[in-house]
Amino acid sequence: QITSDGAGGAIVSWYDLRSGNYDIYAQRIDASGTVQWTTDGVSLCVATGSQLEPQITSDGAGGAIVSWYDLRSGNYDIYSQRINASGAVQWTTDGISLCVATGNQLDPQITSDGASGAIVTWIDGRSGLYSIYAQRINASGTVQWTADGVPICTATGGQTDPRIIPDGAGGAIITWNDGRSSNYDIYAQVVDSKGRAGYFPPVITSIIDLPDDEGGYVRITVEKSSYDQEGWYTHPASFYNVWRRVGDPALLASIKEGKRGDAAAEIMPGSLPDRSIDLANFEGWPIIELAGRSFLESKELLPAAEFPPGTWEILGSFAACQQEEYLYIASTLTDSTASGIPLSVYMVSVHTTIPSIWFMSEPDSGYSVDNLAPAVPVGLAGAAAEGPPGIVLEWDQNTENDISHYIVYRGTHAGFIPSEPSELGETYSTDFIDEYMLWHESYYKICAVDRHGNESDFALLGPAEITGEETPDTPAAAYLSQNYPNPFNPSTTIEFGLAEASPVSLNIYDAAGRLVRVIIDETLPAAHYSEVWDGKDGSGKAVASGVYFYRLNTKTFSENRKMILLR
């Protein structure tokens, strides 16, 4: 077999019996008839068994790629080797396997892929009757398609004698004798550079969240249709449509009315049950963290049977520009929240110059995530109050339209790190009352949280910025504050105040009402008090995790409060 060397000469390959078994050799001859390589040719394959019927194509760089069928494993398989213009083999000694499937693979044919590689086709007996398969190998000797090749034709009756030419776009057109109708007929098929046989629609290759936004959008990557190519068809691609599945009748009705609903807008992440996944059940899967919970990541292909009932709406269009792939930003029906990741389902259609000729991609699905945290709350101010005693905190409403709530923390210095033990609580308004404590030693930090679980940085308020009278030594009325932190481990602080001298008892009880610890049992003067319970009973033994109650009794005041110990 012979091919041009691109310089007025040629490269010839043959099968050769000099060693007792047939091997594959090649030689180059220049325009003057002078051989360029080793006398009697360069060996491309001298493996055990026989190698037969080489086929050859130029590599476009002065060398060639040769393919043959090979008996080294007992059955005939398909191998290839590349040789450069100087006569040096470029790939693994004795060639690269293109197909080593069961049964015999015979009669290889080869053509250039236009990128210094090649596409090889052959008849393949892996299923009993011979079928037509093909494989692409790049300039480096790496196979590009499915291991052992892609099926081009597996019809009944058997197929033989394939022939192949390039399609001018990195793929090939293959023709063969076909026995499906009892007599041999002539069939042909196109295979593109990615190993897809036939005329194919667009393919959605990924749907990923659009980064650095407040959610609601994904970026769809679309691999072009085979119709999106100059000069291929009578009716080439003109444009693409992007479709989104709408499965909620109520939502569909709102869309028709020109509205866009977002069910997640009314969901507060703190009130949702934890539906995050158990990571132990998904070892090896890509995972993302959303609002402190774990979810599966990656584009998820939904089987057609799992699609919710509904219709398809067109989101937009883009022109067919003969690009290999396109990017399109699409909106989602709902956004991801702490409750889970709702998937939106998309398809892409390609439309030719004839309106009745158009094709749909397979559906695919993706989700969006709010990647942006809210701004720091501004205007934070505090004032001391007497009735009831405490610090009234106020700040300005955030301007973002997806704010869920605010979290208030208290510490003893400006550099304290907000955490669960220092959290005072959540509020959906822009004010908060901290029941009385020694506020001249208190620092407050407040953050905004959006409905997707993103937290802002913290606004800070120190004691010097809190207005009002200096804390009086004696409260205007008796009080019992909520313990802090709560839940707690290992200890918590209980504050109370007396407006007048009184016998005082402060006791800890378990959930069944049994006395656990006496904290105070004496007469005290009017004042503000702060007591610490270390989580131990009267004998000094640490108590178990659970719900406990503390009760304050004076001669004029009595109150219970609940607290939680978490070991």
CSV table of C-alpha atoms in Angstrom, one decimal, residues 407-424 441-446 458-462:
chain,number,residue,atom,x,y,z
A,407,ILE,CA,-28.1,36.7,63.8
A,408,VAL,CA,-27.0,38.6,66.9
A,409,TYR,CA,-23.9,37.6,68.9
A,410,ARG,CA,-22.4,38.9,72.2
A,411,GLY,CA,-18.9,38.8,73.4
A,412,THR,CA,-16.6,40.4,76.0
A,413,HIS,CA,-14.1,42.0,73.6
A,414,ALA,CA,-14.0,43.5,70.1
A,415,GLY,CA,-12.1,40.5,68.6
A,416,PHE,CA,-14.4,37.7,69.8
A,417,ILE,CA,-15.3,35.1,67.2
A,418,PRO,CA,-19.1,34.7,66.7
A,419,SER,CA,-20.1,31.1,67.3
A,420,GLU,CA,-22.9,29.1,68.7
A,421,PRO,CA,-22.0,29.7,72.4
A,422,SER,CA,-22.0,33.5,71.8
A,423,GLU,CA,-25.2,33.6,69.8
A,424,LEU,CA,-28.1,35.4,71.4
A,441,GLU,CA,-18.5,45.1,79.2
A,442,SER,CA,-20.5,43.8,76.2
A,443,TYR,CA,-19.6,43.8,72.5
A,444,TYR,CA,-22.3,42.9,69.8
A,445,LYS,CA,-21.8,41.5,66.3
A,446,ILE,CA,-24.7,41.2,63.8
A,458,PHE,CA,-20.3,41.3,60.9
A,459,ALA,CA,-21.3,44.7,62.1
A,460,LEU,CA,-19.7,45.6,65.5
A,461,LEU,CA,-21.1,47.6,68.3
A,462,GLY,CA,-18.9,48.2,71.4
